[in-house]
Short mmCIF file of N, CA and C in Angstrom, two decimals:
data_model
loop_
_atom_site.label_atom_id
_atom_site.label_comp_id
_atom_site.label_asym_id
_atom_site.label_seq_id
_atom_site.Cartn_x
_atom_site.Cartn_y
_atom_site.Cartn_z
N MET A 282 10.56 -9.67 9.68
CA MET A 282 10.55 -9.00 10.48
C MET A 282 9.41 -10.35 11.28
N ALA A 283 10.39 -10.84 12.49
CA ALA A 283 10.51 -12.17 13.31
C ALA A 283 9.66 -11.24 14.33
N ASP A 284 9.22 -10.38 14.70
CA ASP A 284 9.37 -9.50 16.30
C ASP A 284 7.47 -9.18 15.99
N ASP A 285 7.52 -9.22 14.73
CA ASP A 285 5.40 -8.80 13.69
C ASP A 285 5.69 -9.80 13.23
N LYS A 286 4.63 -10.61 13.47
CA LYS A 286 4.43 -11.66 12.02
C LYS A 286 2.76 -11.44 11.95
N VAL A 287 2.47 -10.80 12.26
CA VAL A 287 1.01 -10.35 12.05
C VAL A 287 0.67 -8.63 11.87
N VAL A 288 0.92 -8.08 10.93
CA VAL A 288 0.60 -6.68 10.67
C VAL A 288 -0.62 -6.43 9.73
N PRO A 289 -1.52 -6.18 11.39
CA PRO A 289 -3.66 -5.16 9.92
C PRO A 289 -2.99 -4.30 8.69
N CYS A 290 -3.50 -4.06 8.18
CA CYS A 290 -3.78 -2.49 7.12
C CYS A 290 -5.32 -2.93 6.33
N TRP A 291 -4.79 -1.30 6.32
CA TRP A 291 -6.35 -1.16 5.90
C TRP A 291 -5.89 -0.43 4.56
N ILE A 292 -6.28 -0.31 3.04
CA ILE A 292 -6.36 0.00 1.78
C ILE A 292 -7.45 1.07 1.71
N TYR A 293 -6.57 1.80 0.63
CA TYR A 293 -7.72 3.10 0.13
C TYR A 293 -7.24 3.08 -1.28
N ARG A 294 -8.14 3.40 -1.59
CA ARG A 294 -8.14 3.95 -3.53
C ARG A 294 -8.77 5.03 -4.17
N SER A 295 -7.59 5.92 -4.02
CA SER A 295 -7.29 7.25 -4.48
C SER A 295 -8.55 7.42 -5.98
N ASP A 296 -9.43 8.45 -5.06
CA ASP A 296 -10.29 8.27 -6.50
C ASP A 296 -9.95 9.66 -7.50
N LYS A 297 -8.31 10.50 -7.67
CA LYS A 297 -8.62 11.32 -7.96
C LYS A 297 -7.11 11.07 -9.03
N LYS A 298 -6.24 9.01 -7.74
CA LYS A 298 -5.40 9.28 -8.87
C LYS A 298 -5.47 7.55 -8.76
N LEU A 299 -5.78 7.52 -10.43
CA LEU A 299 -6.27 5.73 -10.34
C LEU A 299 -5.03 4.75 -10.36
N GLU A 300 -4.90 3.98 -9.86
CA GLU A 300 -3.92 3.21 -9.37
C GLU A 300 -3.16 3.12 -8.43
N THR A 301 -3.75 5.13 -7.76
CA THR A 301 -2.80 4.31 -6.44
C THR A 301 -4.02 4.03 -5.34
N TYR A 302 -3.16 3.33 -3.66
CA TYR A 302 -3.41 2.42 -2.85
C TYR A 302 -2.59 3.31 -1.86
N LEU A 303 -3.55 2.99 -0.93
CA LEU A 303 -3.10 4.06 0.22
C LEU A 303 -2.77 2.56 1.79
N TYR A 304 -1.76 2.23 2.38
CA TYR A 304 -1.85 1.36 3.43
C TYR A 304 -1.36 1.69 4.39
N LEU A 305 -3.04 1.92 5.06
CA LEU A 305 -2.97 2.25 6.58
C LEU A 305 -2.15 1.13 7.46
N ALA A 306 -2.13 1.40 8.70
CA ALA A 306 -1.64 0.61 10.15
C ALA A 306 -3.12 0.80 10.56
N ALA A 307 -3.75 1.67 10.62
CA ALA A 307 -4.55 1.62 11.69
C ALA A 307 -5.92 2.76 10.28
N GLU A 308 -7.81 2.00 10.91
CA GLU A 308 -8.01 2.27 10.19
C GLU A 308 -8.19 3.26 10.32
N ASN A 309 -9.02 4.42 9.46
CA ASN A 309 -8.80 5.85 9.57
C ASN A 309 -7.66 6.17 10.23
N GLY A 310 -6.28 5.63 10.13
CA GLY A 310 -5.60 6.68 10.88
C GLY A 310 -4.80 7.71 9.61
N THR A 311 -5.01 8.28 8.58
CA THR A 311 -4.20 9.60 7.76
C THR A 311 -3.76 10.56 8.16
N ASP A 312 -3.54 10.59 10.05
CA ASP A 312 -2.87 11.21 10.55
C ASP A 312 -1.30 11.51 10.31
N VAL A 313 -1.02 9.82 10.15
CA VAL A 313 0.48 9.84 10.04
C VAL A 313 0.69 9.76 7.94
N VAL A 314 -0.21 10.62 7.37
CA VAL A 314 0.44 11.07 6.30
C VAL A 314 0.59 12.29 5.82
N PRO A 315 1.74 12.84 4.81
CA PRO A 315 1.98 14.58 4.52
C PRO A 315 1.15 14.86 4.26
N ASP A 316 0.66 14.93 4.95
CA ASP A 316 -0.45 16.48 4.23
C ASP A 316 -0.34 16.79 2.77
N ALA A 317 0.56 17.39 2.38
CA ALA A 317 0.28 17.44 0.89
C ALA A 317 0.21 15.88 0.31
N LEU A 318 0.74 14.78 0.47
CA LEU A 318 0.26 13.70 0.05
C LEU A 318 -1.29 13.77 0.15
N LEU A 319 -1.67 13.54 1.58
CA LEU A 319 -2.94 13.17 1.36
C LEU A 319 -3.64 14.47 0.66
N ARG A 320 -3.92 15.44 0.40
CA ARG A 320 -4.55 15.65 0.03
C ARG A 320 -4.43 15.96 -1.62
N ALA A 321 -3.77 15.11 -2.12
CA ALA A 321 -3.53 14.78 -3.50
C ALA A 321 -4.81 13.82 -4.42
N MET A 322 -4.94 12.73 -3.09
CA MET A 322 -5.05 11.80 -2.87
C MET A 322 -6.52 11.66 -2.62
N LEU A 323 -6.56 12.87 -2.56
CA LEU A 323 -8.51 12.58 -1.67
C LEU A 323 -9.35 13.22 -2.20
N PRO A 324 -10.38 12.40 -1.99
CA PRO A 324 -11.31 11.96 -1.80
C PRO A 324 -10.63 10.49 -1.91
N LEU A 325 -10.88 9.81 -0.27
CA LEU A 325 -10.12 8.23 -0.40
C LEU A 325 -11.63 7.26 -0.37
N GLU A 326 -10.92 5.82 -0.95
CA GLU A 326 -12.08 4.86 -0.30
C GLU A 326 -11.66 4.01 0.25
N LEU A 327 -12.24 3.10 1.20
CA LEU A 327 -11.62 2.08 1.77
C LEU A 327 -12.30 1.14 0.59
N VAL A 328 -10.90 0.17 0.17
CA VAL A 328 -11.62 -0.71 -0.45
C VAL A 328 -11.27 -2.74 0.21
N MET A 329 -10.02 -2.26 1.55
CA MET A 329 -10.38 -3.94 2.34
C MET A 329 -9.26 -3.98 3.55
N GLN A 330 -9.49 -4.75 4.21
CA GLN A 330 -8.97 -4.61 5.60
C GLN A 330 -7.86 -6.55 5.00
N LEU A 331 -6.74 -5.94 5.28
CA LEU A 331 -5.98 -7.12 5.59
C LEU A 331 -5.06 -7.87 6.52
N ASP A 332 -4.70 -9.04 6.69
CA ASP A 332 -3.82 -9.38 7.66
C ASP A 332 -2.45 -9.43 6.94
N LEU A 333 -1.41 -8.67 7.25
CA LEU A 333 0.00 -9.05 6.34
C LEU A 333 0.16 -9.87 7.08
N TYR A 334 1.58 -10.70 6.68
CA TYR A 334 2.61 -11.60 6.93
C TYR A 334 3.44 -12.49 6.21
N VAL A 335 4.82 -12.41 6.64
CA VAL A 335 5.59 -12.93 5.43
C VAL A 335 5.53 -13.68 3.69
N GLU A 336 4.32 -14.53 4.06
CA GLU A 336 4.26 -15.40 3.06
C GLU A 336 3.14 -15.09 2.29
N ARG A 337 2.55 -13.77 2.82
CA ARG A 337 1.10 -13.61 1.86
C ARG A 337 2.22 -12.72 0.56
N LYS A 338 1.29 -13.02 -0.25
CA LYS A 338 1.44 -12.89 -1.50
C LYS A 338 0.61 -11.04 -1.98
N LEU A 339 0.93 -10.48 -2.50
CA LEU A 339 0.37 -9.08 -2.67
C LEU A 339 1.02 -9.08 -4.04
N ALA A 340 -0.44 -8.22 -4.76
CA ALA A 340 -0.09 -8.32 -6.47
C ALA A 340 1.15 -7.41 -6.80
N ARG A 341 0.85 -5.88 -5.94
CA ARG A 341 2.31 -5.25 -6.51
C ARG A 341 2.29 -4.97 -6.01
N ALA A 342 2.71 -4.92 -4.84
CA ALA A 342 4.10 -4.71 -3.59
C ALA A 342 5.39 -5.99 -2.79
N ASP A 343 6.11 -6.01 -2.49
CA ASP A 343 6.87 -6.80 -1.75
C ASP A 343 5.83 -6.39 -0.04
N VAL A 344 5.30 -7.50 0.46
CA VAL A 344 4.88 -7.74 1.73
C VAL A 344 5.70 -6.98 2.66
N GLU A 345 7.11 -8.10 2.76
CA GLU A 345 7.79 -7.26 4.33
C GLU A 345 8.03 -5.43 3.33
N GLN A 346 8.16 -5.02 2.76
CA GLN A 346 8.95 -3.76 2.40
C GLN A 346 7.10 -3.39 3.30
N VAL A 347 5.87 -3.70 2.64
CA VAL A 347 5.06 -2.82 3.18
C VAL A 347 4.84 -3.03 4.45
N MET A 348 5.14 -4.35 5.24
CA MET A 348 5.17 -4.27 6.81
C MET A 348 5.59 -3.73 7.29
N ARG A 349 6.99 -3.70 6.45
CA ARG A 349 7.80 -2.81 7.75
C ARG A 349 7.60 -1.47 7.95
N GLU A 350 7.35 -0.08 6.26
CA GLU A 350 5.71 0.83 6.35
C GLU A 350 5.08 1.08 7.22
N LEU A 351 4.24 0.12 7.10
CA LEU A 351 3.82 0.82 7.87
C LEU A 351 3.60 0.92 9.48
N LYS A 352 5.14 -0.62 10.10
CA LYS A 352 5.71 -0.43 11.60
C LYS A 352 6.43 0.51 11.90
N ASP A 353 7.22 1.17 10.69
CA ASP A 353 8.09 2.47 10.61
C ASP A 353 7.21 3.78 10.43
N ARG A 354 5.88 4.19 9.94
CA ARG A 354 5.88 5.13 9.28
C ARG A 354 3.82 5.25 9.72
N GLY A 355 3.53 4.29 9.50
CA GLY A 355 2.63 4.01 9.96
C GLY A 355 1.31 4.63 8.08
N PHE A 356 2.03 3.82 6.78
CA PHE A 356 2.17 3.99 5.95
C PHE A 356 2.56 3.58 4.76
N TYR A 357 2.13 3.13 3.95
CA TYR A 357 2.78 2.79 2.44
C TYR A 357 2.38 3.17 1.07
N LEU A 358 2.60 4.22 0.77
CA LEU A 358 2.66 4.56 -0.88
C LEU A 358 1.93 3.45 -1.94
N GLN A 359 0.73 3.03 -2.20
CA GLN A 359 1.78 1.72 -4.06
C GLN A 359 1.26 2.81 -5.05
N MET A 360 2.12 3.24 -6.19
CA MET A 360 2.08 3.78 -7.25
C MET A 360 1.34 3.05 -7.85
N PRO A 361 0.79 3.68 -9.12
CA PRO A 361 0.00 2.65 -10.31
C PRO A 361 1.81 2.23 -11.14
N PRO A 362 1.52 1.17 -11.95
CA PRO A 362 2.40 0.19 -12.61
C PRO A 362 2.85 1.32 -13.42
N THR A 363 4.37 1.43 -14.15
CA THR A 363 4.32 2.08 -15.04
C THR A 363 4.92 1.30 -16.12
N GLU A 364 4.77 2.54 -17.64
CA GLU A 364 4.33 1.44 -18.81
C GLU A 364 4.95 0.65 -19.17
N PHE A 365 5.96 0.32 -18.46
CA PHE A 365 7.05 -0.98 -18.84
C PHE A 365 6.71 -1.91 -18.08
N GLU A 366 5.90 -2.10 -16.41
CA GLU A 366 5.73 -2.76 -16.16
C GLU A 366 4.20 -3.10 -16.90
N LYS A 367 3.59 -2.10 -17.23
CA LYS A 367 2.70 -2.77 -17.76
C LYS A 367 2.13 -3.85 -18.73
N ILE A 368 3.31 -3.41 -19.76
CA ILE A 368 3.77 -4.72 -20.77
C ILE A 368 4.22 -5.58 -20.82
N ASP A 369 5.15 -5.42 -19.52
CA ASP A 369 5.88 -6.97 -19.04
C ASP A 369 6.09 -7.03 -17.88
N PRO A 370 4.84 -7.80 -17.24
CA PRO A 370 4.58 -7.80 -15.77
C PRO A 370 5.99 -9.08 -15.47
N ARG A 371 7.08 -9.16 -16.06
CA ARG A 371 8.49 -9.56 -15.38
C ARG A 371 8.77 -9.07 -14.49
N SER A 372 8.98 -7.38 -14.96
CA SER A 372 9.46 -6.90 -14.56
C SER A 372 10.28 -6.41 -13.46
N GLY A 373 8.88 -7.04 -12.93
CA GLY A 373 9.43 -6.59 -10.82
C GLY A 373 7.82 -6.30 -10.46
N MET A 374 8.44 -5.57 -9.36
CA MET A 374 6.98 -5.06 -8.17
C MET A 374 6.98 -3.67 -8.10
N VAL A 375 5.81 -3.32 -8.06
CA VAL A 375 5.56 -1.32 -8.07
C VAL A 375 6.43 -1.12 -6.70
N HIS A 376 6.82 -0.27 -6.40
CA HIS A 376 7.37 -0.13 -5.39
C HIS A 376 7.00 1.22 -4.78
#
């Protein structure tokens, strides 16, 4: 991602879907999220605002993929970990 060194994002937690997070390229930028997905997640609660860059580590997502999707689609959906990932954290990141 050489052309975009820093990508701002706003992270929202779904009150309906445990451990499901919606990363948005703009604060309150839910207009880019498909209606069915948004309805399934509402209400949303703002958790934090971050500036993403390649060197930044995210707990359960690949930062470069998140940055790419924020730039291309305006949002990134982080799903809950699978049961296997909960047992063996070395199994990889959730995408």
